[in-house]
């Protein structure tokens, strides 16, 4: 069992954070995770993004496990 | 005939000839009376008075593929399409090159045209893809969809 969560970042977030992956200690749910991320990476407050867990956008508090695939997604700009 | 196991993503610019290939391939279905298509091309917008020379596309590929399947199934059922295909570029696409191709086939024109339009709108709005607009002086800004 790993005790960290790996979070993938995309688009302009890779410029803002200087990395496509963040590692943070595991949290119980997505609300705790956001609280931790905004504290550890205050630059995240400067841009808009949504969160996905296991490749689905989440809108509500979601339980996380060590295997959860978490990503921070800035506004999409395909096409 | 939805996506037929083909990948959503195409590395670099999409050759215009691909459109003809699909029409040729799907023409064998004689219940089809209409094809509709949309091709998106990288436009040389001005960014800080410099023209965009290319867009570099990145994506959350696994999520985009899953979402595309969901969208394709929904649109196919809603409009009763005989076939549809969506291709989107990854990596560098220069101004004047094609970055998005959407094709639909149906019995009548209305379903083909409206289904094609809905696919384009949903691809731009719902797929986790990002475009970085690159200008001549090696500067860039992240594209914003209107």
Coordinates of C-alpha atoms in Angstrom, one line a residue:
Chain A
X1 CA 0.0 0.0 0.0
X2 CA 1.4 3.3 -1.0
X3 CA 0.8 6.3 1.3
X4 CA 0.9 8.9 -1.5
X5 CA -1.4 10.0 -4.2
X6 CA -0.1 10.9 -7.6
X7 CA -2.0 13.7 -9.4
X8 CA -1.7 14.3 -13.1
X9 CA -1.8 17.9 -14.4
X10 CA -2.6 19.0 -17.9
X11 CA -2.6 22.1 -20.2
X12 CA -1.6 25.4 -18.7
X13 CA -1.3 23.8 -15.2
X14 CA 1.9 22.1 -16.4
X15 CA 3.3 25.6 -17.1
X16 CA 2.0 27.1 -13.8
X17 CA 3.3 24.2 -11.6
X18 CA 6.3 23.4 -13.7
X19 CA 5.4 19.7 -13.6
X20 CA 2.9 17.3 -15.0
X21 CA 2.7 15.2 -11.8
X22 CA 2.2 16.2 -8.1
X23 CA 2.7 13.8 -5.2
X24 CA 0.9 14.4 -1.9
X25 CA 0.2 12.3 1.1
X26 CA -3.0 10.3 0.8
X27 CA -6.3 11.8 1.9
X28 CA -9.7 10.3 2.6
X29 CA -11.6 12.2 0.0
X30 CA -11.5 14.8 -2.7
X31 CA -12.4 17.7 -0.4
X32 CA -9.4 17.0 1.9
X33 CA -7.2 16.6 -1.2
X34 CA -8.2 20.0 -2.6
X35 CA -7.5 21.6 0.8
X36 CA -4.1 20.1 0.9
X37 CA -3.3 20.9 -2.7
X38 CA -4.2 24.6 -2.4
X39 CA -2.0 24.8 0.7
X40 CA 1.0 23.0 -0.8
X41 CA 0.6 24.6 -4.3
X42 CA -0.9 28.1 -3.8
X43 CA -0.3 28.8 -7.5
X44 CA -3.3 26.6 -8.2
X45 CA -5.5 29.4 -6.8
X46 CA -4.5 31.5 -9.9
X47 CA -6.3 29.4 -12.5
X48 CA -9.5 27.6 -13.1
X49 CA -9.6 23.8 -13.2
X50 CA -11.8 20.8 -12.5
X51 CA -10.9 17.4 -11.0
X52 CA -11.3 13.9 -12.4
X53 CA -11.1 10.7 -10.5
X54 CA -10.7 7.5 -12.5
X55 CA -11.2 9.5 -15.7
X56 CA -14.6 10.9 -14.6
X57 CA -15.1 14.6 -13.8
X58 CA -16.3 14.8 -10.2
X59 CA -18.7 17.5 -8.9
X60 CA -19.1 16.3 -5.3
X61 CA -17.0 14.9 -2.5
X62 CA -15.5 11.6 -3.7
X63 CA -13.8 8.9 -1.6
X64 CA -10.2 8.3 -2.6
X65 CA -8.1 5.2 -2.4
X66 CA -4.3 4.7 -3.1
X67 CA -5.2 3.4 -6.5
X68 CA -7.4 6.4 -7.5
X69 CA -6.4 8.0 -10.8
X70 CA -6.6 11.8 -10.1
X71 CA -6.2 14.6 -12.5
X72 CA -6.5 18.4 -12.5
X73 CA -8.0 19.6 -15.8
X74 CA -7.9 23.3 -16.9
X75 CA -10.6 24.5 -19.4
X76 CA -10.6 22.2 -22.5
X77 CA -9.5 23.8 -25.7
X78 CA -9.6 21.0 -28.3
X79 CA -10.6 21.5 -32.0
Chain B
X1 CA -19.6 1.5 -37.6
X2 CA -18.9 3.8 -34.7
X3 CA -15.1 4.5 -34.6
X4 CA -14.6 0.9 -35.5
X5 CA -11.9 0.4 -32.9
X6 CA -9.9 3.2 -34.4
X7 CA -8.0 5.6 -32.2
X8 CA -9.5 9.0 -31.7
X9 CA -6.0 10.6 -31.9
X10 CA -3.8 11.2 -34.9
X11 CA -0.2 12.3 -34.4
X12 CA 0.3 15.6 -36.2
X13 CA -1.9 17.1 -38.9
X14 CA -4.7 15.0 -40.3
X15 CA -4.4 14.5 -44.1
X16 CA -7.4 15.8 -46.0
X17 CA -7.5 12.6 -48.0
X18 CA -8.7 10.7 -45.0
X19 CA -12.1 12.2 -45.5
X20 CA -12.3 10.7 -49.0
X21 CA -11.2 7.3 -47.6
X22 CA -14.1 7.1 -45.1
X23 CA -16.7 8.2 -47.7
X24 CA -15.3 5.5 -50.1
X25 CA -15.3 2.9 -47.3
X26 CA -18.9 3.7 -46.1
X27 CA -20.3 4.1 -49.6
X28 CA -21.0 0.4 -49.7
X29 CA -23.8 0.8 -47.2
X30 CA -26.7 1.5 -49.6
X31 CA -29.1 2.5 -46.8
X32 CA -27.0 5.7 -46.5
X33 CA -28.2 8.7 -48.5
X34 CA -26.2 11.5 -46.8
X35 CA -22.7 12.2 -45.5
X36 CA -21.8 15.3 -43.5
X37 CA -18.4 16.4 -42.5
X38 CA -16.5 19.1 -40.5
X39 CA -12.8 19.8 -40.8
X40 CA -11.2 22.1 -38.4
X41 CA -8.0 23.9 -39.5
X42 CA -5.4 25.8 -37.4
X43 CA -6.0 29.5 -38.0
X44 CA -3.2 32.1 -37.9
X45 CA -4.8 34.3 -35.2
X46 CA -2.8 37.2 -34.0
X47 CA -1.3 36.8 -30.4
X48 CA 0.4 40.0 -29.2
X49 CA 0.6 41.1 -32.8
X50 CA 2.3 37.9 -34.0
X51 CA 0.5 35.3 -36.0
X52 CA 0.0 31.8 -34.6
X53 CA 2.3 29.5 -36.6
X54 CA 1.1 26.2 -35.0
X55 CA -0.9 24.7 -32.2
X56 CA 0.6 22.0 -30.0
X57 CA -2.1 19.6 -28.8
X58 CA -1.9 17.5 -25.6
X59 CA -4.6 15.4 -24.1
X60 CA -5.6 13.2 -21.2
X61 CA -5.7 10.4 -23.8
X62 CA -7.3 7.6 -21.9
X63 CA -10.1 9.8 -20.5
X64 CA -10.7 11.4 -23.9
X65 CA -11.0 8.0 -25.6
X66 CA -13.5 6.8 -23.0
X67 CA -15.5 10.0 -23.2
X68 CA -15.5 9.9 -27.0
X69 CA -17.0 6.4 -27.0
X70 CA -19.7 7.6 -24.7
X71 CA -20.5 10.7 -26.9
X72 CA -20.4 8.6 -30.1
X73 CA -22.8 6.0 -28.8
X74 CA -25.2 8.8 -27.6
X75 CA -25.1 10.8 -30.8
X76 CA -25.4 7.7 -33.0
X77 CA -28.6 6.6 -31.2
X78 CA -30.1 10.1 -30.9
X79 CA -29.8 10.8 -34.7
X80 CA -29.9 7.2 -36.0
X81 CA -26.6 7.5 -37.8
X82 CA -25.3 4.7 -40.0
X83 CA -21.7 5.6 -39.3
X84 CA -19.6 8.2 -37.7
X85 CA -15.9 9.0 -37.2
X86 CA -14.0 11.6 -35.2
X87 CA -10.2 12.2 -35.5
X88 CA -8.3 14.8 -33.4
X89 CA -4.7 15.7 -33.7
X90 CA -2.0 15.4 -31.0
X91 CA 1.3 17.2 -31.1
X92 CA 2.2 20.0 -33.5
X93 CA -0.2 21.1 -36.2
X94 CA 0.9 24.1 -38.3
X95 CA -1.4 27.0 -39.4
X96 CA -3.3 25.9 -42.5
X97 CA -3.3 22.2 -41.5
X98 CA -6.2 20.1 -40.3
X99 CA -6.6 19.3 -36.6
X100 CA -10.1 17.9 -36.3
X101 CA -12.2 15.7 -38.6
X102 CA -15.8 14.7 -38.0
X103 CA -17.8 12.6 -40.5
X104 CA -21.3 11.2 -40.2
X105 CA -23.5 9.0 -42.5
X106 CA -27.2 8.6 -42.4
X107 CA -30.3 7.8 -44.5
X108 CA -31.3 11.5 -44.8
X109 CA -29.3 14.8 -44.7
X110 CA -30.9 16.3 -41.6
X111 CA -29.6 13.6 -39.2
X112 CA -26.2 13.6 -40.8
X113 CA -25.8 17.4 -40.6
X114 CA -27.2 17.8 -37.1
X115 CA -25.4 14.8 -35.8
X116 CA -22.1 16.1 -37.2
X117 CA -22.7 19.5 -35.6
X118 CA -23.5 18.0 -32.2
X119 CA -20.3 15.9 -32.4
X120 CA -18.1 18.9 -33.1
X121 CA -19.7 20.9 -30.3
X122 CA -19.3 18.1 -27.8
X123 CA -15.7 17.3 -28.9
X124 CA -14.7 20.9 -28.2
X125 CA -16.6 21.1 -24.9
X126 CA -16.2 17.7 -23.3
X127 CA -12.9 16.1 -24.4
X128 CA -9.9 16.7 -22.2
X129 CA -7.7 18.2 -24.9
X130 CA -5.6 21.4 -24.7
X131 CA -4.1 23.5 -27.4
X132 CA -1.0 25.6 -27.0
X133 CA -0.8 28.4 -29.6
X134 CA 2.7 29.0 -30.7
X135 CA 3.9 32.2 -32.4
X136 CA 7.1 32.9 -34.4
X137 CA 9.1 34.3 -31.5
X138 CA 8.9 31.0 -29.6
X139 CA 6.3 32.5 -27.3
X140 CA 3.1 30.7 -26.6
X141 CA -0.3 31.1 -25.0
X142 CA -2.9 28.5 -24.1
X143 CA -5.9 28.4 -26.5
X144 CA -9.3 29.4 -25.2
X145 CA -12.4 27.9 -26.9
X146 CA -15.0 30.5 -27.8

